[in-house]
mmCIF file of C-alpha atoms and ligand atoms in Angstrom:
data_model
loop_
_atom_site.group_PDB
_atom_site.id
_atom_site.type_symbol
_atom_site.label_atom_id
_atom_site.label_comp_id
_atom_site.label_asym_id
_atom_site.label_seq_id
_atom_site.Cartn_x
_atom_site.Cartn_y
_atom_site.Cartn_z
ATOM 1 C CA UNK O 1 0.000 0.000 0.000
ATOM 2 C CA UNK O 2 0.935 3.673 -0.795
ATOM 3 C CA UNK O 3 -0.012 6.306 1.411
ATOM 4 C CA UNK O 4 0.283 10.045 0.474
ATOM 5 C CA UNK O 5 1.536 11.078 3.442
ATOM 6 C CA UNK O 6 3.327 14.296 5.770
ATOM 7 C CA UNK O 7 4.968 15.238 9.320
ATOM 8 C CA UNK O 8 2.258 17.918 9.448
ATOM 9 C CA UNK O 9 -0.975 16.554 8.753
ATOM 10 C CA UNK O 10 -2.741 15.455 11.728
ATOM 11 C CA UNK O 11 -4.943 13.536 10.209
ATOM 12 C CA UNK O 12 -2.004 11.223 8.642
ATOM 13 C CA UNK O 13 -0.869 11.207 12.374
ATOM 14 C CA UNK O 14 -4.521 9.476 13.352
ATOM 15 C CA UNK O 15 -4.218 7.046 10.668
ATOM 16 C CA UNK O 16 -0.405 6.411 11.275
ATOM 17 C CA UNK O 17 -1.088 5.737 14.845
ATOM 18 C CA UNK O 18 -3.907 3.307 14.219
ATOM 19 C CA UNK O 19 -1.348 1.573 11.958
ATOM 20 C CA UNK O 20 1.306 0.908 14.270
ATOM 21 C CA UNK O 21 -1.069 -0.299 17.093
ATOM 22 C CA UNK O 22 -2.382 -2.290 14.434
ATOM 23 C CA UNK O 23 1.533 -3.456 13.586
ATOM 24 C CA UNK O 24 1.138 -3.251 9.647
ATOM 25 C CA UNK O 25 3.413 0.125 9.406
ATOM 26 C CA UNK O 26 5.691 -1.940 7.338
ATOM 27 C CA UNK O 27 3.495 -2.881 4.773
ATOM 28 C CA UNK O 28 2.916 0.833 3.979
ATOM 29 C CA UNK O 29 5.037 2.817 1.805
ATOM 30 C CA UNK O 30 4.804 6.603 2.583
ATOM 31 C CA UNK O 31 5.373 9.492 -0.150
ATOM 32 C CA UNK O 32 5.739 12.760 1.156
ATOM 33 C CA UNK O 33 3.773 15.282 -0.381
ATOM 34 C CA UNK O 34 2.610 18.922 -0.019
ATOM 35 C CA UNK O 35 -1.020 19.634 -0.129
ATOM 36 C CA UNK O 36 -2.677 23.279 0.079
ATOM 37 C CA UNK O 37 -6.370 24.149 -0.487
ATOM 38 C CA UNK O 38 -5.419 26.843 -2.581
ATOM 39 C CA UNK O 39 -2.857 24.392 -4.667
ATOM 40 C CA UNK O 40 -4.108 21.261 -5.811
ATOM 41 C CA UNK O 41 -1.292 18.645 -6.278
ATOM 42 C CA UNK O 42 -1.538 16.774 -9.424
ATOM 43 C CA UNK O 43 -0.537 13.108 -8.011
ATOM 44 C CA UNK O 44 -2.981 13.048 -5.308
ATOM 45 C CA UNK O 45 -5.594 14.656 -7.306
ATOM 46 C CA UNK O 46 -5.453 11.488 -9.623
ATOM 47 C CA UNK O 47 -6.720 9.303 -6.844
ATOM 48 C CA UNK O 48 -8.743 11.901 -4.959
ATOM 49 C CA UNK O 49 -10.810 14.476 -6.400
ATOM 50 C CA UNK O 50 -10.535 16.090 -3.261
ATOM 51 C CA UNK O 51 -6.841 16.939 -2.992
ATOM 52 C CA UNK O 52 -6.552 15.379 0.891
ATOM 53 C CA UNK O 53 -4.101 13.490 2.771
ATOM 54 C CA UNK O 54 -4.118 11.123 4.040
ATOM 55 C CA UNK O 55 -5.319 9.472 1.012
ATOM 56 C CA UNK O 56 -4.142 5.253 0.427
ATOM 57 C CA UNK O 57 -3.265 3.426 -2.296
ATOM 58 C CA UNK O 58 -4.372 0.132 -2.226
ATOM 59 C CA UNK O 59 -1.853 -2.873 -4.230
ATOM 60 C CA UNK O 60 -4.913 -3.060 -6.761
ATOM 61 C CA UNK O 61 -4.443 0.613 -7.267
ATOM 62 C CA UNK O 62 -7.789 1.916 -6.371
ATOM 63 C CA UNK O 63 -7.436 4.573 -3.235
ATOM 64 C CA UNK O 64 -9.391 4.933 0.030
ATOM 65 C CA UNK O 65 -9.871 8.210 1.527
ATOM 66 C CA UNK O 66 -10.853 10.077 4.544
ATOM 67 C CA UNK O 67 -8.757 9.112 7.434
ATOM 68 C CA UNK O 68 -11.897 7.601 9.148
ATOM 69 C CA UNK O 69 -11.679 4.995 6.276
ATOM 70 C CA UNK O 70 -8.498 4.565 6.030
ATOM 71 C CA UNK O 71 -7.982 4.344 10.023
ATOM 72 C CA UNK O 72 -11.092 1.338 9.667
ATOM 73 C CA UNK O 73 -9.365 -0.386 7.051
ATOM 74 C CA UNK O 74 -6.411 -0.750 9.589
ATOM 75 C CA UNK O 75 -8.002 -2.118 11.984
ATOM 76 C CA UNK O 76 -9.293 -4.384 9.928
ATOM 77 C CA UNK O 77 -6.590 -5.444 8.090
ATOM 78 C CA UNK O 78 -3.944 -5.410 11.050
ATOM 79 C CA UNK O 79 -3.380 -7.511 13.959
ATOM 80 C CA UNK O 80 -4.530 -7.625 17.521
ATOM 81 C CA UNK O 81 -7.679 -6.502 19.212
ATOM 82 C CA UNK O 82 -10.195 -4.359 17.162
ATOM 83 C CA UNK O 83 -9.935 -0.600 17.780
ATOM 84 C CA UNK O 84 -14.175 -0.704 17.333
ATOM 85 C CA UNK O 85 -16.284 -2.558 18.934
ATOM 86 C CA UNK O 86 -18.817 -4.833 17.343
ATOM 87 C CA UNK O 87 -22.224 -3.142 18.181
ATOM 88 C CA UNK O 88 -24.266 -1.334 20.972
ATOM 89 C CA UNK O 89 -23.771 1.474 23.417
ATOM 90 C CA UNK O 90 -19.926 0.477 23.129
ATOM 91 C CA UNK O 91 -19.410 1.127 19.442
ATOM 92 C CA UNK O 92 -22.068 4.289 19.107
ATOM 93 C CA UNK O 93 -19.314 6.230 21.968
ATOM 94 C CA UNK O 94 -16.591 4.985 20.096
ATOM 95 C CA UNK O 95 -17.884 6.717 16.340
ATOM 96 C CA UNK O 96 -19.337 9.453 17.837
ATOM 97 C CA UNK O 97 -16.083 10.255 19.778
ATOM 98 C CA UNK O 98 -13.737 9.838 17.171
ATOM 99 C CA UNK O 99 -16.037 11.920 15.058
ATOM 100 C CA UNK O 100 -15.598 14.673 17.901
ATOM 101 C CA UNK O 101 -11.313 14.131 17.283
ATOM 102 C CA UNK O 102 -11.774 14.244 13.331
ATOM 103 C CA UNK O 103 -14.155 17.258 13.801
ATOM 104 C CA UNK O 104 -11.711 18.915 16.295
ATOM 105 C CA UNK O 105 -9.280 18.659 13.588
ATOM 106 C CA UNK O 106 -11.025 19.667 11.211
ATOM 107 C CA UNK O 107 -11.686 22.955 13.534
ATOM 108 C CA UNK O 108 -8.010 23.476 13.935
ATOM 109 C CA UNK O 109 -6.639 22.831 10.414
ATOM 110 C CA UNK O 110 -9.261 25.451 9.060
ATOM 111 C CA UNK O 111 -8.703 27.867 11.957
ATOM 112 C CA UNK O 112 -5.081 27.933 10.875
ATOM 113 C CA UNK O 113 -4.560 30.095 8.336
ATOM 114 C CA UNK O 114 -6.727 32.779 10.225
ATOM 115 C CA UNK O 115 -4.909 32.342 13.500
ATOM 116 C CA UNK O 116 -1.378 32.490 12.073
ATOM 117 C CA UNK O 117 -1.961 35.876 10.596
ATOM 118 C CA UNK O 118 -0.914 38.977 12.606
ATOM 119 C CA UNK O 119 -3.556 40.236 15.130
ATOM 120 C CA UNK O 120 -4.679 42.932 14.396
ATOM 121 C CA UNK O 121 -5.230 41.534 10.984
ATOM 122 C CA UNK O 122 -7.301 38.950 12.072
ATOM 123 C CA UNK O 123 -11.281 38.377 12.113
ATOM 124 C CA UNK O 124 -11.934 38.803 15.687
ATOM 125 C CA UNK O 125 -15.648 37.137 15.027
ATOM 126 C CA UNK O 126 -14.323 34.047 13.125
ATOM 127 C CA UNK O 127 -11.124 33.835 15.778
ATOM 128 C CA UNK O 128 -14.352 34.249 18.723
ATOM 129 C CA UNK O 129 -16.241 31.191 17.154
ATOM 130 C CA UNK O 130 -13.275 29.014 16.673
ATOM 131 C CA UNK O 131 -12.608 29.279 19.944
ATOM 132 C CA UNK O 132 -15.492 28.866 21.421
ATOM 133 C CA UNK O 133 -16.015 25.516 19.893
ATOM 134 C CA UNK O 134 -12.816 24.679 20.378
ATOM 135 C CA UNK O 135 -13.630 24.909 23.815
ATOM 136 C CA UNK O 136 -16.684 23.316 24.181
ATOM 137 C CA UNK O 137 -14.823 20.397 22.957
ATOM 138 C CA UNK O 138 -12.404 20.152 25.211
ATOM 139 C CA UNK O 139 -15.219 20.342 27.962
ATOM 140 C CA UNK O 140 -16.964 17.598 26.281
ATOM 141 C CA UNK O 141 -13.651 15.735 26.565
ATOM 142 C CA UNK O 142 -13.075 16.444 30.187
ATOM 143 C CA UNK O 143 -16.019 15.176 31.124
ATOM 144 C CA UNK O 144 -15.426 11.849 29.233
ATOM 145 C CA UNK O 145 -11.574 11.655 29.920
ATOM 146 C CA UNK O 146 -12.240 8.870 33.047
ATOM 147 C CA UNK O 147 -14.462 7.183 30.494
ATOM 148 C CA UNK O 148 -11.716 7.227 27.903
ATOM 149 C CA UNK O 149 -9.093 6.546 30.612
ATOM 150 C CA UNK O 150 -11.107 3.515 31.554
ATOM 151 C CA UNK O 151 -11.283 1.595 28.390
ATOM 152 C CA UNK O 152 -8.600 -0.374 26.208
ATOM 153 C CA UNK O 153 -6.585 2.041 23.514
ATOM 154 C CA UNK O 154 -9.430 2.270 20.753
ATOM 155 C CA UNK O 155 -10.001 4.107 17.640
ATOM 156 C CA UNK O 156 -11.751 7.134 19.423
ATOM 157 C CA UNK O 157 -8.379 7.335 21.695
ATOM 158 C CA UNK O 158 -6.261 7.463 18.081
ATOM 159 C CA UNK O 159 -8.336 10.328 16.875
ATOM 160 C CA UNK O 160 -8.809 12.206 20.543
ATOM 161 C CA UNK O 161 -4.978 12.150 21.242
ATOM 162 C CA UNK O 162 -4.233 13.171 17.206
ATOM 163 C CA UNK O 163 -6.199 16.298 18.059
ATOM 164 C CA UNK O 164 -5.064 16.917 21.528
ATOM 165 C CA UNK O 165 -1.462 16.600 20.079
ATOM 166 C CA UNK O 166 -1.843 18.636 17.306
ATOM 167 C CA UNK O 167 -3.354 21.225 19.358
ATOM 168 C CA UNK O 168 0.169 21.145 21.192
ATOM 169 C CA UNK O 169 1.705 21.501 17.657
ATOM 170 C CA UNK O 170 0.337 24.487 15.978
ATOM 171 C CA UNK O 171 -1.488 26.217 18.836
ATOM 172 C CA UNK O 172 0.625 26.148 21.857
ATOM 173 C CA UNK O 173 -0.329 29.494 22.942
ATOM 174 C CA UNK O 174 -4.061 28.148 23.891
ATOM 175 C CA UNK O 175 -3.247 26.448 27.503
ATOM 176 C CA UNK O 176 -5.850 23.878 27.017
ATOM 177 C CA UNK O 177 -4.683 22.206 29.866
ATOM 178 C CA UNK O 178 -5.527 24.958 32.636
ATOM 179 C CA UNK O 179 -9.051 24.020 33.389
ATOM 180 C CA UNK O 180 -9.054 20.260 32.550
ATOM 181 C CA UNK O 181 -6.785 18.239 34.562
ATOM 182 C CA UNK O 182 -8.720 14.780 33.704
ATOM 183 C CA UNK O 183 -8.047 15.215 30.161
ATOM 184 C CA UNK O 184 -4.156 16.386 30.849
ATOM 185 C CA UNK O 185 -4.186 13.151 32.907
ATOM 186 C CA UNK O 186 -5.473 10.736 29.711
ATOM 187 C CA UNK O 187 -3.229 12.599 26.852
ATOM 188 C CA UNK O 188 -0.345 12.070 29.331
ATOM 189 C CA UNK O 189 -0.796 8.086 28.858
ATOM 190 C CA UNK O 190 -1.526 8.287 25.221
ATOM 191 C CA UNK O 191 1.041 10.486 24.220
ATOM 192 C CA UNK O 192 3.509 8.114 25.730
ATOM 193 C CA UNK O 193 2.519 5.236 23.571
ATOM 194 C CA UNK O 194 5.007 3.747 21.486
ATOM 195 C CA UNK O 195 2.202 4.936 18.362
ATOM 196 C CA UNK O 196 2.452 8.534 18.916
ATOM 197 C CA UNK O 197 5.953 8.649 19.663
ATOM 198 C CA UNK O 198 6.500 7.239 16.634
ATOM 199 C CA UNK O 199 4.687 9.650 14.915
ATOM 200 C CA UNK O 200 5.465 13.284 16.242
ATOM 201 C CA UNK O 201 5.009 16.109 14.091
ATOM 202 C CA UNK O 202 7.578 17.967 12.456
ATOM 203 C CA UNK O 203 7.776 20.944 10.313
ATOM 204 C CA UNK O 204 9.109 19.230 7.240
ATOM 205 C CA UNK O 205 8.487 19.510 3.784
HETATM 206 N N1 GSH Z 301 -11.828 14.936 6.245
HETATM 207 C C1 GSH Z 301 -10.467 14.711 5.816
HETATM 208 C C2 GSH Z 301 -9.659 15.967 6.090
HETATM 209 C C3 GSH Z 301 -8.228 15.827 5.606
HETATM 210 C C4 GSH Z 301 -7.551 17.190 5.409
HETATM 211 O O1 GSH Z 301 -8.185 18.265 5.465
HETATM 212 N N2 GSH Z 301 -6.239 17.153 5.146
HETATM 213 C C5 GSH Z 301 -5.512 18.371 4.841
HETATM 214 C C6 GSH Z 301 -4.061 18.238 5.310
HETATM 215 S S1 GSH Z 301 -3.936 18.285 7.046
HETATM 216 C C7 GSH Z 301 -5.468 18.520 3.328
HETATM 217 O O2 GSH Z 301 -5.245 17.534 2.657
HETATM 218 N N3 GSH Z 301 -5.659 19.740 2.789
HETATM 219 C C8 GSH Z 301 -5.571 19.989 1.395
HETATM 220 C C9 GSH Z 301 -6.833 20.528 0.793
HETATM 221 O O3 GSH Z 301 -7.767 20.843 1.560
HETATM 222 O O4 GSH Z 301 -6.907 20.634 -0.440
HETATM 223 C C10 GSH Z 301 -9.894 13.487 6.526
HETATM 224 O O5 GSH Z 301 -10.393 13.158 7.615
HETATM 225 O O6 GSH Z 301 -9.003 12.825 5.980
#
């Protein structure tokens, strides 16, 4: 498998953490590319019309894209204990909290451009609604961190610690951690994992 692939892209971090829990990083070749919104790039655009990495190519040469499927095809196709489980109460928190870390990175990535400019050129509206969702994520995920902290590593964990990490990453100036010591608590154990070590962010192009 081919996987379009870069140091900054949290969502390539997700799906490269799910693959080494899943121990099939070595059956994954990685090609570093650079993606922009405003730039399409030609070679991933021939397998996605929609320019995004992480995007897969499978041996047969079709591709798989988002990092939700991508992330569930390693779990399926690696080894070890499912990161999903099978049905009820269990599964629904597991989708709809890895939802909430995809959609948390989805908040930051966009905010980024915005929040990188200088201040006083920024939209203070746009900036104010950022945050506040950004915030009434990370409340959310306070409240669930003993949950989280109770169960077995899982696909919601992958996603939740991608976004917590990245947060670290590109928006270190937002202390996060101030007013949620639960969630410091979890990320602490997570970030330590042999999966997210292996996978720090760097900015490298
Ligand atoms: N929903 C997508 C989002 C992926 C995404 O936005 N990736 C960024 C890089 S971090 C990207 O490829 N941006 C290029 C573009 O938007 O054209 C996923 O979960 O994989």
């Amino acid at each position: 498998m081919k996987l379009f692939w870069s140091t900054r892209s949290p969502f390539v971090r997700f799906v490269m953490v799910v693959a080494h829990e899943k121990a099939i990083v070595d059956s994954i070749d990685t090609e570093q590319v650079v993606v922009a919104a405003s730039k399409p790039n030609a070679d991933v655009m021939a397998h996605n019309p929609l320019n995004k990495l992480p995007t897969l190519i499978l041996d047969d040469g079709s591709a798989l894209y988002d990092s939700r499927v991508i992330a569930e095809h390693f779990d399926e196709i690696g080894t070890g204990a499912g990161l999903i489980p099978a049905s009820g109460d269990a599964r629904r928190d597991v989708m709809r909290q890895t939802a909430l870390g995809v959609g948390v990175l989805d908040l930051l990535v966009s905010w980024l451009a915005e929040h990188r400019k200088p201040v006083a050129e920024q939209d203070t509206e746009f900036n104010e609604a950022m945050a506040l969702k950004f915030a009434a994520a990370l409340d959310v995920l306070e409240h669930e961190a003993a949950g989280l902290a109770s169960r077995s590593f899982d696909m919601a964990q992958a996603a939740i610690g991608a976004a917590l990490a990245y947060a670290d990453f590109r928006y270190g100036d937002i202390a996060w951690r101030q007013t949620r010591p639960a969630l410091t608590k979890w990320f602490e154990g997570v970030a330590a994992r042999p999966s997210f070590k292996a996978t720090e962010h760097r900015d490298e192009y």
